[in-house]
Amino acid sequence: MPIIITEPAVDGGGGVALAFFKANPQNPRQVTRHVIGAFRTGNGSEGLGYFQSGYAFDGRLNYRFGVATGEITLAAYPAFAPGGVEYTSQYDYGIVGSALWHFSDDRFSIGPVFDFRKLTSSINTSFMPEDVADDFGRTLQTGALGLGLHFDSRDNAVTPTRGANASVEGRFNREAFGSDRDYEVFGAHLYVFGQIRGPVRYGAKVEVDAIRDDFPFFYAPAVNLRGVQKAEYQGMTAVSTELETTWQVAPRWSLLAFAGYGSAESGDRRTFQDTGDIWSGGVGFRYRLARRLGMDAGADFAWGPGGFIWYLQFGHAWSFGMD
């Protein structure tokens, strides 16, 4: 399938992906996914990667992992450059994943999470504060192990219409795991779906992400909302919330509207500044691409502090944050 990138943070772009999805006939929520893809964007970012997720041991183990290499250029908006400054990270590799074991109650799972990367970063500015100078011009290796606790009662893993998905994770970068820096990454995410009345249903999300200690500033979490440019509002703690209403106008077609609120706090790092209230919203449509999998595809048209952004969607817009 084509990859059409509309994100203004990378000046748009495109690519191609080969994807294979298979649902368990006895449990439609158990979907195995294999995806390999490559992309290039308008600002020169490019990458190649493979992602797989699925189930093992009769569905008791839920695993996911991704392997990628590439070069990413993004704009950041730290306190020392409020108008924005570009930085580029050349990744030799990035390997992330998790393996979650399900309890007797199939909805709950717990297990290890991991994140290993090797990269070199450069920044396009003549002035750099002392506290971020070590983040650039040298090879940085990170290695993190942690633990995740998840809950999942969704009716569908690709485009859910009812149920909930919740996760709490902590990843610890340490020298013992191959990391050049000691720092911690935490996340607590909740997604809820249900029916309002007849063909009208709702979705709601709350994401809280945090990072602490000696972390590279470009790994700081950011407000994650449709209509908000990626990495534009960063801090040591970021909160993103969104509400969505979907109207199923026909068996394969649906219309939706959404609104979001977020904020990011600088904490004790002078690199950032508090963002205040960030609001966004928009509308979209979906077409049921694969009825057996329950997978929708479509587009969202959103407005935020920086203006208009549109997105091409496969599955739910929040899919990357969910299991």
PDB file of C-alpha atoms in Angstrom:
ATOM      1  CA  MET A   1       0.000   0.000   0.000  1.00  0.00           C
ATOM      2  CA  PRO A   2       1.202   3.578  -0.590  1.00  0.00           C
ATOM      3  CA  ILE A   3       2.518   5.673   2.287  1.00  0.00           C
ATOM      4  CA  ILE A   4       1.335   9.261   1.931  1.00  0.00           C
ATOM      5  CA  ILE A   5       2.926  11.513   4.571  1.00  0.00           C
ATOM      6  CA  THR A   6       1.118  14.797   5.174  1.00  0.00           C
ATOM      7  CA  GLU A   7       2.884  15.734   8.442  1.00  0.00           C
ATOM      8  CA  PRO A   8       4.211  19.327   8.058  1.00  0.00           C
ATOM      9  CA  ALA A   9       7.057  18.633  10.516  1.00  0.00           C
ATOM     10  CA  VAL A  10       8.822  16.681   7.755  1.00  0.00           C
ATOM     11  CA  ASP A  11       7.442  18.677   4.801  1.00  0.00           C
ATOM     12  CA  GLY A  12       5.258  15.827   3.560  1.00  0.00           C
ATOM     13  CA  GLY A  13       6.511  12.831   1.639  1.00  0.00           C
ATOM     14  CA  GLY A  14       5.721   9.304   0.626  1.00  0.00           C
ATOM     15  CA  GLY A  15       6.787   5.700   0.391  1.00  0.00           C
ATOM     16  CA  VAL A  16       5.497   2.178   0.068  1.00  0.00           C
ATOM     17  CA  ALA A  17       4.713  -0.631   2.499  1.00  0.00           C
ATOM     18  CA  LEU A  18       3.954  -4.320   2.179  1.00  0.00           C
ATOM     19  CA  ALA A  19       1.489  -5.357   4.881  1.00  0.00           C
ATOM     20  CA  PHE A  20      -0.038  -8.674   5.885  1.00  0.00           C
ATOM     21  CA  PHE A  21      -2.867  -8.918   8.449  1.00  0.00           C
ATOM     22  CA  LYS A  22      -4.376 -12.136   9.782  1.00  0.00           C
ATOM     23  CA  ALA A  23      -7.128 -12.426  12.380  1.00  0.00           C
ATOM     24  CA  ASN A  24      -7.669 -15.430  14.644  1.00  0.00           C
ATOM     25  CA  PRO A  25     -11.061 -16.900  13.608  1.00  0.00           C
ATOM     26  CA  GLN A  26     -11.797 -17.866  17.233  1.00  0.00           C
ATOM     27  CA  ASN A  27     -10.778 -14.460  18.604  1.00  0.00           C
ATOM     28  CA  PRO A  28     -11.052 -11.517  16.150  1.00  0.00           C
ATOM     29  CA  ARG A  29      -9.201  -9.259  18.599  1.00  0.00           C
ATOM     30  CA  GLN A  30      -6.040 -11.306  18.036  1.00  0.00           C
ATOM     31  CA  VAL A  31      -4.570  -9.896  14.823  1.00  0.00           C
ATOM     32  CA  THR A  32      -1.088 -10.761  13.551  1.00  0.00           C
ATOM     33  CA  ARG A  33       0.585  -7.964  11.583  1.00  0.00           C
ATOM     34  CA  HIS A  34       3.708  -7.989   9.380  1.00  0.00           C
ATOM     35  CA  VAL A  35       4.706  -4.685   7.779  1.00  0.00           C
ATOM     36  CA  ILE A  36       7.855  -3.711   5.879  1.00  0.00           C
ATOM     37  CA  GLY A  37       8.141  -0.223   4.463  1.00  0.00           C
ATOM     38  CA  ALA A  38      10.364   2.578   3.201  1.00  0.00           C
ATOM     39  CA  PHE A  39       9.750   6.319   2.983  1.00  0.00           C
ATOM     40  CA  ARG A  40      11.307   9.649   2.049  1.00  0.00           C
ATOM     41  CA  THR A  41      10.053  13.105   2.968  1.00  0.00           C
ATOM     42  CA  GLY A  42      10.284  16.621   1.599  1.00  0.00           C
ATOM     43  CA  ASN A  43      12.954  17.677   4.107  1.00  0.00           C
ATOM     44  CA  GLY A  44      15.251  14.731   3.282  1.00  0.00           C
ATOM     45  CA  SER A  45      14.200  12.352   6.053  1.00  0.00           C
ATOM     46  CA  GLU A  46      14.212   8.714   4.960  1.00  0.00           C
ATOM     47  CA  GLY A  47      13.963   5.301   6.514  1.00  0.00           C
ATOM     48  CA  LEU A  48      13.504   1.577   6.099  1.00  0.00           C
ATOM     49  CA  GLY A  49      11.904  -0.653   8.698  1.00  0.00           C
ATOM     50  CA  TYR A  50      10.067  -3.835   9.610  1.00  0.00           C
ATOM     51  CA  PHE A  51       7.296  -4.203  12.212  1.00  0.00           C
ATOM     52  CA  GLN A  52       5.591  -7.333  13.504  1.00  0.00           C
ATOM     53  CA  SER A  53       3.011  -7.955  16.203  1.00  0.00           C
ATOM     54  CA  GLY A  54       0.997 -11.003  17.099  1.00  0.00           C
ATOM     55  CA  TYR A  55       0.257 -13.759  19.578  1.00  0.00           C
ATOM     56  CA  ALA A  56       1.949 -16.984  20.689  1.00  0.00           C
ATOM     57  CA  PHE A  57       1.302 -19.833  23.144  1.00  0.00           C
ATOM     58  CA  ASP A  58      -2.399 -20.079  22.245  1.00  0.00           C
ATOM     59  CA  GLY A  59      -2.861 -16.325  22.635  1.00  0.00           C
ATOM     60  CA  ARG A  60      -1.327 -16.072  26.101  1.00  0.00           C
ATOM     61  CA  LEU A  61       1.680 -14.042  24.865  1.00  0.00           C
ATOM     62  CA  ASN A  62       1.184 -10.788  22.956  1.00  0.00           C
ATOM     63  CA  TYR A  63       4.404  -9.563  21.319  1.00  0.00           C
ATOM     64  CA  ARG A  64       5.404  -6.637  19.140  1.00  0.00           C
ATOM     65  CA  PHE A  65       8.750  -5.424  17.800  1.00  0.00           C
ATOM     66  CA  GLY A  66      10.152  -3.093  15.194  1.00  0.00           C
ATOM     67  CA  VAL A  67      13.568  -2.720  13.559  1.00  0.00           C
ATOM     68  CA  ALA A  68      14.512   0.350  11.525  1.00  0.00           C
ATOM     69  CA  THR A  69      17.342   2.452  10.145  1.00  0.00           C
ATOM     70  CA  GLY A  70      17.323   5.892   8.576  1.00  0.00           C
ATOM     71  CA  GLU A  71      17.827   9.626   8.901  1.00  0.00           C
ATOM     72  CA  ILE A  72      15.214  11.910  10.471  1.00  0.00           C
ATOM     73  CA  THR A  73      15.147  15.714  10.353  1.00  0.00           C
ATOM     74  CA  LEU A  74      12.686  17.528  12.594  1.00  0.00           C
ATOM     75  CA  ALA A  75      12.110  21.027  13.896  1.00  0.00           C
ATOM     76  CA  ALA A  76      12.231  21.550  17.659  1.00  0.00           C
ATOM     77  CA  TYR A  77      11.072  24.610  19.586  1.00  0.00           C
ATOM     78  CA  PRO A  78      13.224  24.762  22.735  1.00  0.00           C
ATOM     79  CA  ALA A  79      13.427  27.808  24.956  1.00  0.00           C
ATOM     80  CA  PHE A  80      16.731  28.912  23.370  1.00  0.00           C
ATOM     81  CA  ALA A  81      15.132  28.867  19.874  1.00  0.00           C
ATOM     82  CA  PRO A  82      11.398  29.610  20.241  1.00  0.00           C
ATOM     83  CA  GLY A  83      11.098  30.228  16.509  1.00  0.00           C
ATOM     84  CA  GLY A  84      12.230  26.669  15.810  1.00  0.00           C
ATOM     85  CA  VAL A  85      15.521  24.975  14.961  1.00  0.00           C
ATOM     86  CA  GLU A  86      16.146  21.904  12.823  1.00  0.00           C
ATOM     87  CA  TYR A  87      18.116  18.876  13.975  1.00  0.00           C
ATOM     88  CA  THR A  88      18.973  15.656  12.145  1.00  0.00           C
ATOM     89  CA  SER A  89      19.450  12.207  13.671  1.00  0.00           C
ATOM     90  CA  GLN A  90      21.206   9.501  11.657  1.00  0.00           C
ATOM     91  CA  TYR A  91      20.118   6.126  13.053  1.00  0.00           C
ATOM     92  CA  ASP A  92      22.418   3.149  12.559  1.00  0.00           C
ATOM     93  CA  TYR A  93      19.593   1.132  14.066  1.00  0.00           C
ATOM     94  CA  GLY A  94      16.564   1.313  16.316  1.00  0.00           C
ATOM     95  CA  ILE A  95      14.993  -1.768  17.904  1.00  0.00           C
ATOM     96  CA  VAL A  96      11.875  -1.486  20.087  1.00  0.00           C
ATOM     97  CA  GLY A  97       9.333  -3.982  21.332  1.00  0.00           C
ATOM     98  CA  SER A  98       7.474  -5.738  24.127  1.00  0.00           C
ATOM     99  CA  ALA A  99       6.328  -9.206  25.192  1.00  0.00           C
ATOM    100  CA  LEU A 100       3.195  -9.218  27.356  1.00  0.00           C
ATOM    101  CA  TRP A 101       1.909 -12.344  29.118  1.00  0.00           C
ATOM    102  CA  HIS A 102      -1.862 -12.535  29.594  1.00  0.00           C
ATOM    103  CA  PHE A 103      -3.439 -13.469  32.926  1.00  0.00           C
ATOM    104  CA  SER A 104      -6.308 -15.955  33.228  1.00  0.00           C
ATOM    105  CA  ASP A 105      -8.499 -12.915  32.590  1.00  0.00           C
ATOM    106  CA  ASP A 106      -7.439 -12.414  28.968  1.00  0.00           C
ATOM    107  CA  ARG A 107      -7.873  -8.641  29.193  1.00  0.00           C
ATOM    108  CA  PHE A 108      -4.874  -8.087  31.517  1.00  0.00           C
ATOM    109  CA  SER A 109      -1.230  -8.606  30.543  1.00  0.00           C
ATOM    110  CA  ILE A 110       2.219  -7.765  31.919  1.00  0.00           C
ATOM    111  CA  GLY A 111       5.742  -8.131  30.623  1.00  0.00           C
ATOM    112  CA  PRO A 112       9.075  -6.585  29.595  1.00  0.00           C
ATOM    113  CA  VAL A 113       9.519  -3.694  27.159  1.00  0.00           C
ATOM    114  CA  PHE A 114      12.781  -2.757  25.450  1.00  0.00           C
ATOM    115  CA  ASP A 115      14.265   0.067  23.373  1.00  0.00           C
ATOM    116  CA  PHE A 116      17.784   0.066  21.845  1.00  0.00           C
ATOM    117  CA  ARG A 117      19.140   2.733  19.475  1.00  0.00           C
ATOM    118  CA  LYS A 118      22.414   3.982  18.018  1.00  0.00           C
ATOM    119  CA  LEU A 119      22.471   7.409  16.369  1.00  0.00           C
ATOM    120  CA  THR A 120      24.435  10.548  15.587  1.00  0.00           C
ATOM    121  CA  SER A 121      22.675  13.929  15.744  1.00  0.00           C
ATOM    122  CA  SER A 122      23.496  17.381  14.395  1.00  0.00           C
ATOM    123  CA  ILE A 123      21.682  20.686  14.864  1.00  0.00           C
ATOM    124  CA  ASN A 124      21.345  23.680  12.553  1.00  0.00           C
ATOM    125  CA  THR A 125      22.223  26.567  14.861  1.00  0.00           C
ATOM    126  CA  SER A 126      25.271  28.603  15.830  1.00  0.00           C
ATOM    127  CA  PHE A 127      24.165  28.929  19.460  1.00  0.00           C
ATOM    128  CA  MET A 128      23.661  25.990  21.771  1.00  0.00           C
ATOM    129  CA  PRO A 129      23.244  26.113  25.562  1.00  0.00           C
ATOM    130  CA  GLU A 130      25.740  24.110  27.568  1.00  0.00           C
ATOM    131  CA  ASP A 131      23.087  21.703  28.852  1.00  0.00           C
ATOM    132  CA  VAL A 132      22.266  20.400  25.330  1.00  0.00           C
ATOM    133  CA  ALA A 133      25.711  20.605  23.702  1.00  0.00           C
ATOM    134  CA  ASP A 134      26.458  16.956  24.535  1.00  0.00           C
ATOM    135  CA  ASP A 135      23.370  15.844  22.607  1.00  0.00           C
ATOM    136  CA  PHE A 136      24.959  16.621  19.218  1.00  0.00           C
ATOM    137  CA  GLY A 137      28.080  15.912  17.195  1.00  0.00           C
ATOM    138  CA  ARG A 138      28.782  12.511  18.702  1.00  0.00           C
ATOM    139  CA  THR A 139      27.487   8.964  18.546  1.00  0.00           C
ATOM    140  CA  LEU A 140      24.816   8.270  21.137  1.00  0.00           C
ATOM    141  CA  GLN A 141      23.813   4.779  22.137  1.00  0.00           C
ATOM    142  CA  THR A 142      20.714   4.146  24.219  1.00  0.00           C
ATOM    143  CA  GLY A 143      19.569   0.902  25.797  1.00  0.00           C
ATOM    144  CA  ALA A 144      16.442   0.571  27.884  1.00  0.00           C
ATOM    145  CA  LEU A 145      14.601  -2.240  29.594  1.00  0.00           C
ATOM    146  CA  GLY A 146      11.394  -1.827  31.518  1.00  0.00           C
ATOM    147  CA  LEU A 147       7.992  -3.183  32.407  1.00  0.00           C
ATOM    148  CA  GLY A 148       4.525  -2.715  30.964  1.00  0.00           C
ATOM    149  CA  LEU A 149       1.083  -3.420  32.434  1.00  0.00           C
ATOM    150  CA  HIS A 150      -1.752  -3.482  29.892  1.00  0.00           C
ATOM    151  CA  PHE A 151      -5.534  -3.886  29.791  1.00  0.00           C
ATOM    152  CA  ASP A 152      -7.433  -4.531  26.561  1.00  0.00           C
ATOM    153  CA  SER A 153     -11.163  -5.183  26.117  1.00  0.00           C
ATOM    154  CA  ARG A 154     -11.547  -3.747  22.594  1.00  0.00           C
ATOM    155  CA  ASP A 155     -13.722  -5.584  20.099  1.00  0.00           C
ATOM    156  CA  ASN A 156     -11.161  -4.948  17.366  1.00  0.00           C
ATOM    157  CA  ALA A 157      -7.434  -4.193  17.458  1.00  0.00           C
ATOM    158  CA  VAL A 158      -7.354  -2.204  14.205  1.00  0.00           C
ATOM    159  CA  THR A 159     -10.472   0.014  14.251  1.00  0.00           C
ATOM    160  CA  PRO A 160     -12.167  -0.513  17.650  1.00  0.00           C
ATOM    161  CA  THR A 161     -15.799   0.477  18.188  1.00  0.00           C
ATOM    162  CA  ARG A 162     -16.249  -0.524  21.845  1.00  0.00           C
ATOM    163  CA  GLY A 163     -14.130  -1.488  24.836  1.00  0.00           C
ATOM    164  CA  ALA A 164     -11.002   0.011  26.367  1.00  0.00           C
ATOM    165  CA  ASN A 165      -7.241  -0.133  25.992  1.00  0.00           C
ATOM    166  CA  ALA A 166      -4.999   1.033  28.835  1.00  0.00           C
ATOM    167  CA  SER A 167      -1.280   0.781  29.502  1.00  0.00           C
ATOM    168  CA  VAL A 168       1.282   1.885  32.071  1.00  0.00           C
ATOM    169  CA  GLU A 169       4.944   1.521  31.105  1.00  0.00           C
ATOM    170  CA  GLY A 170       8.349   2.489  32.445  1.00  0.00           C
ATOM    171  CA  ARG A 171      11.635   2.159  30.509  1.00  0.00           C
ATOM    172  CA  PHE A 172      14.999   2.625  32.207  1.00  0.00           C
ATOM    173  CA  ASN A 173      18.080   3.546  30.181  1.00  0.00           C
ATOM    174  CA  ARG A 174      21.151   2.322  32.024  1.00  0.00           C
ATOM    175  CA  GLU A 175      24.823   1.635  31.303  1.00  0.00           C
ATOM    176  CA  ALA A 176      24.182  -2.021  32.157  1.00  0.00           C
ATOM    177  CA  PHE A 177      21.782  -2.180  29.180  1.00  0.00           C
ATOM    178  CA  GLY A 178      24.240  -0.484  26.785  1.00  0.00           C
ATOM    179  CA  SER A 179      23.112   3.125  27.240  1.00  0.00           C
ATOM    180  CA  ASP A 180      25.498   6.095  27.307  1.00  0.00           C
ATOM    181  CA  ARG A 181      22.987   8.032  29.419  1.00  0.00           C
ATOM    182  CA  ASP A 182      20.979   7.183  32.509  1.00  0.00           C
ATOM    183  CA  TYR A 183      17.391   8.375  32.149  1.00  0.00           C
ATOM    184  CA  GLU A 184      13.818   7.118  32.493  1.00  0.00           C
ATOM    185  CA  VAL A 185      10.778   7.236  30.193  1.00  0.00           C
ATOM    186  CA  PHE A 186       7.255   6.767  31.566  1.00  0.00           C
ATOM    187  CA  GLY A 187       3.867   6.544  29.888  1.00  0.00           C
ATOM    188  CA  ALA A 188       0.234   6.091  30.966  1.00  0.00           C
ATOM    189  CA  HIS A 189      -2.318   5.813  28.140  1.00  0.00           C
ATOM    190  CA  LEU A 190      -6.078   5.209  28.167  1.00  0.00           C
ATOM    191  CA  TYR A 191      -8.392   4.768  25.156  1.00  0.00           C
ATOM    192  CA  VAL A 192     -12.139   4.124  25.542  1.00  0.00           C
ATOM    193  CA  PHE A 193     -14.709   3.323  22.841  1.00  0.00           C
ATOM    194  CA  GLY A 194     -18.472   2.838  22.982  1.00  0.00           C
ATOM    195  CA  GLN A 195     -21.879   3.486  21.482  1.00  0.00           C
ATOM    196  CA  ILE A 196     -23.883   6.644  22.156  1.00  0.00           C
ATOM    197  CA  ARG A 197     -27.085   5.753  20.340  1.00  0.00           C
ATOM    198  CA  GLY A 198     -27.906   3.792  17.201  1.00  0.00           C
ATOM    199  CA  PRO A 199     -25.262   4.450  14.524  1.00  0.00           C
ATOM    200  CA  VAL A 200     -23.404   7.040  16.647  1.00  0.00           C
ATOM    201  CA  ARG A 201     -20.415   6.008  18.777  1.00  0.00           C
ATOM    202  CA  TYR A 202     -17.638   7.747  20.684  1.00  0.00           C
ATOM    203  CA  GLY A 203     -13.935   7.472  21.399  1.00  0.00           C
ATOM    204  CA  ALA A 204     -11.805   9.157  24.066  1.00  0.00           C
ATOM    205  CA  LYS A 205      -8.097   9.138  24.806  1.00  0.00           C
ATOM    206  CA  VAL A 206      -5.819  10.399  27.573  1.00  0.00           C
ATOM    207  CA  GLU A 207      -2.033  10.153  27.140  1.00  0.00           C
ATOM    208  CA  VAL A 208       0.475  11.212  29.806  1.00  0.00           C
ATOM    209  CA  ASP A 209       4.160  10.883  28.872  1.00  0.00           C
ATOM    210  CA  ALA A 210       7.189  11.875  30.936  1.00  0.00           C
ATOM    211  CA  ILE A 211      10.976  11.718  30.822  1.00  0.00           C
ATOM    212  CA  ARG A 212      13.475  12.312  33.620  1.00  0.00           C
ATOM    213  CA  ASP A 213      17.208  12.654  34.410  1.00  0.00           C
ATOM    214  CA  ASP A 214      20.014  12.899  31.784  1.00  0.00           C
ATOM    215  CA  PHE A 215      17.978  12.518  28.587  1.00  0.00           C
ATOM    216  CA  PRO A 216      18.754  13.947  25.114  1.00  0.00           C
ATOM    217  CA  PHE A 217      16.455  16.934  24.732  1.00  0.00           C
ATOM    218  CA  PHE A 218      15.030  15.740  21.408  1.00  0.00           C
ATOM    219  CA  TYR A 219      13.613  12.619  23.110  1.00  0.00           C
ATOM    220  CA  ALA A 220      11.378  14.731  25.335  1.00  0.00           C
ATOM    221  CA  PRO A 221       7.673  13.867  24.931  1.00  0.00           C
ATOM    222  CA  ALA A 222       5.430  16.210  22.969  1.00  0.00           C
ATOM    223  CA  VAL A 223       1.745  17.039  22.704  1.00  0.00           C
ATOM    224  CA  ASN A 224       0.219  14.399  20.411  1.00  0.00           C
ATOM    225  CA  LEU A 225      -2.982  15.675  18.787  1.00  0.00           C
ATOM    226  CA  ARG A 226      -4.390  15.790  15.294  1.00  0.00           C
ATOM    227  CA  GLY A 227      -3.884  19.368  14.096  1.00  0.00           C
ATOM    228  CA  VAL A 228      -0.666  19.868  16.100  1.00  0.00           C
ATOM    229  CA  GLN A 229       2.696  19.546  14.364  1.00  0.00           C
ATOM    230  CA  LYS A 230       4.847  16.706  15.694  1.00  0.00           C
ATOM    231  CA  ALA A 231       7.414  17.728  18.329  1.00  0.00           C
ATOM    232  CA  GLU A 232       6.255  21.361  18.317  1.00  0.00           C
ATOM    233  CA  TYR A 233       5.260  21.407  22.009  1.00  0.00           C
ATOM    234  CA  GLN A 234       7.739  19.432  24.101  1.00  0.00           C
ATOM    235  CA  GLY A 235       8.487  19.203  27.793  1.00  0.00           C
ATOM    236  CA  MET A 236       9.478  16.844  30.564  1.00  0.00           C
ATOM    237  CA  THR A 237       5.780  15.936  30.947  1.00  0.00           C
ATOM    238  CA  ALA A 238       3.243  16.057  28.116  1.00  0.00           C
ATOM    239  CA  VAL A 239      -0.527  15.505  28.316  1.00  0.00           C
ATOM    240  CA  SER A 240      -2.701  14.840  25.257  1.00  0.00           C
ATOM    241  CA  THR A 241      -6.477  14.274  25.380  1.00  0.00           C
ATOM    242  CA  GLU A 242      -8.947  13.861  22.548  1.00  0.00           C
ATOM    243  CA  LEU A 243     -12.666  13.169  22.104  1.00  0.00           C
ATOM    244  CA  GLU A 244     -14.129  11.709  18.917  1.00  0.00           C
ATOM    245  CA  THR A 245     -17.684  11.094  17.679  1.00  0.00           C
ATOM    246  CA  THR A 246     -18.355   8.761  14.739  1.00  0.00           C
ATOM    247  CA  TRP A 247     -21.573   8.451  12.740  1.00  0.00           C
ATOM    248  CA  GLN A 248     -21.953   5.214  10.746  1.00  0.00           C
ATOM    249  CA  VAL A 249     -23.877   6.560   7.763  1.00  0.00           C
ATOM    250  CA  ALA A 250     -23.715   3.270   5.787  1.00  0.00           C
ATOM    251  CA  PRO A 251     -22.338  -0.258   6.343  1.00  0.00           C
ATOM    252  CA  ARG A 252     -18.936   0.760   4.929  1.00  0.00           C
ATOM    253  CA  TRP A 253     -18.939   4.564   5.337  1.00  0.00           C
ATOM    254  CA  SER A 254     -18.672   6.734   8.453  1.00  0.00           C
ATOM    255  CA  LEU A 255     -18.141  10.406   9.299  1.00  0.00           C
ATOM    256  CA  LEU A 256     -16.403  11.690  12.401  1.00  0.00           C
ATOM    257  CA  ALA A 257     -15.610  14.847  14.348  1.00  0.00           C
ATOM    258  CA  PHE A 258     -12.950  15.282  17.017  1.00  0.00           C
ATOM    259  CA  ALA A 259     -11.530  17.842  19.439  1.00  0.00           C
ATOM    260  CA  GLY A 260      -8.356  17.756  21.511  1.00  0.00           C
ATOM    261  CA  TYR A 261      -6.572  19.488  24.369  1.00  0.00           C
ATOM    262  CA  GLY A 262      -2.943  19.192  25.431  1.00  0.00           C
ATOM    263  CA  SER A 263      -0.097  20.822  27.325  1.00  0.00           C
ATOM    264  CA  ALA A 264       3.574  20.242  28.110  1.00  0.00           C
ATOM    265  CA  GLU A 265       5.481  21.308  31.232  1.00  0.00           C
ATOM    266  CA  SER A 266       9.172  22.164  31.220  1.00  0.00           C
ATOM    267  CA  GLY A 267       9.912  20.756  34.671  1.00  0.00           C
ATOM    268  CA  ASP A 268      13.428  21.537  35.890  1.00  0.00           C
ATOM    269  CA  ARG A 269      15.044  21.639  32.428  1.00  0.00           C
ATOM    270  CA  ARG A 270      15.717  25.168  31.176  1.00  0.00           C
ATOM    271  CA  THR A 271      15.734  23.746  27.639  1.00  0.00           C
ATOM    272  CA  PHE A 272      11.934  23.925  27.541  1.00  0.00           C
ATOM    273  CA  GLN A 273       9.179  26.331  28.441  1.00  0.00           C
ATOM    274  CA  ASP A 274       5.621  25.592  29.559  1.00  0.00           C
ATOM    275  CA  THR A 275       3.270  25.508  26.565  1.00  0.00           C
ATOM    276  CA  GLY A 276       0.040  26.607  28.216  1.00  0.00           C
ATOM    277  CA  ASP A 277      -3.238  25.323  26.760  1.00  0.00           C
ATOM    278  CA  ILE A 278      -3.115  23.734  23.292  1.00  0.00           C
ATOM    279  CA  TRP A 279      -6.430  23.151  21.467  1.00  0.00           C
ATOM    280  CA  SER A 280      -7.211  21.428  18.198  1.00  0.00           C
ATOM    281  CA  GLY A 281     -10.128  19.821  16.337  1.00  0.00           C
ATOM    282  CA  GLY A 282     -11.447  18.675  13.008  1.00  0.00           C
ATOM    283  CA  VAL A 283     -13.535  16.274  10.950  1.00  0.00           C
ATOM    284  CA  GLY A 284     -12.921  13.154   8.893  1.00  0.00           C
ATOM    285  CA  PHE A 285     -14.354  10.153   7.076  1.00  0.00           C
ATOM    286  CA  ARG A 286     -13.697   6.398   6.983  1.00  0.00           C
ATOM    287  CA  TYR A 287     -14.329   3.559   4.537  1.00  0.00           C
ATOM    288  CA  ARG A 288     -14.433  -0.067   5.749  1.00  0.00           C
ATOM    289  CA  LEU A 289     -11.497  -1.430   3.761  1.00  0.00           C
ATOM    290  CA  ALA A 290     -11.558  -4.980   5.198  1.00  0.00           C
ATOM    291  CA  ARG A 291     -14.797  -6.112   6.821  1.00  0.00           C
ATOM    292  CA  ARG A 292     -13.358  -9.328   8.261  1.00  0.00           C
ATOM    293  CA  LEU A 293     -10.572  -7.437  10.046  1.00  0.00           C
ATOM    294  CA  GLY A 294     -12.770  -4.443  10.796  1.00  0.00           C
ATOM    295  CA  MET A 295     -10.117  -2.153   9.306  1.00  0.00           C
ATOM    296  CA  ASP A 296     -11.090   1.332   8.142  1.00  0.00           C
ATOM    297  CA  ALA A 297      -9.189   3.765   5.947  1.00  0.00           C
ATOM    298  CA  GLY A 298      -9.861   7.423   5.313  1.00  0.00           C
ATOM    299  CA  ALA A 299      -8.712  10.964   6.033  1.00  0.00           C
ATOM    300  CA  ASP A 300      -8.830  13.528   8.840  1.00  0.00           C
ATOM    301  CA  PHE A 301      -8.847  17.317   8.375  1.00  0.00           C
ATOM    302  CA  ALA A 302      -7.647  19.130  11.483  1.00  0.00           C
ATOM    303  CA  TRP A 303      -6.984  22.661  12.691  1.00  0.00           C
ATOM    304  CA  GLY A 304      -4.625  23.610  15.529  1.00  0.00           C
ATOM    305  CA  PRO A 305      -2.432  26.512  16.700  1.00  0.00           C
ATOM    306  CA  GLY A 306      -0.337  26.330  13.523  1.00  0.00           C
ATOM    307  CA  GLY A 307      -3.244  26.108  11.086  1.00  0.00           C
ATOM    308  CA  PHE A 308      -4.588  23.308   8.895  1.00  0.00           C
ATOM    309  CA  ILE A 309      -3.161  19.738   8.675  1.00  0.00           C
ATOM    310  CA  TRP A 310      -4.692  16.707   6.982  1.00  0.00           C
ATOM    311  CA  TYR A 311      -3.897  13.026   7.561  1.00  0.00           C
ATOM    312  CA  LEU A 312      -4.376   9.811   5.608  1.00  0.00           C
ATOM    313  CA  GLN A 313      -5.414   7.089   8.072  1.00  0.00           C
ATOM    314  CA  PHE A 314      -5.244   3.280   7.961  1.00  0.00           C
ATOM    315  CA  GLY A 315      -6.994   1.863  11.007  1.00  0.00           C
ATOM    316  CA  HIS A 316      -7.775   4.178  13.899  1.00  0.00           C
ATOM    317  CA  ALA A 317      -5.952   7.492  14.255  1.00  0.00           C
ATOM    318  CA  TRP A 318      -4.749   6.391  17.722  1.00  0.00           C
ATOM    319  CA  SER A 319      -3.445   2.994  16.576  1.00  0.00           C
ATOM    320  CA  PHE A 320       0.229   3.712  17.263  1.00  0.00           C
ATOM    321  CA  GLY A 321      -0.509   4.543  20.890  1.00  0.00           C
ATOM    322  CA  MET A 322      -2.559   1.400  21.500  1.00  0.00           C
ATOM    323  CA  ASP A 323      -1.348  -2.208  21.785  1.00  0.00           C
TER     324      ASP A 323
END
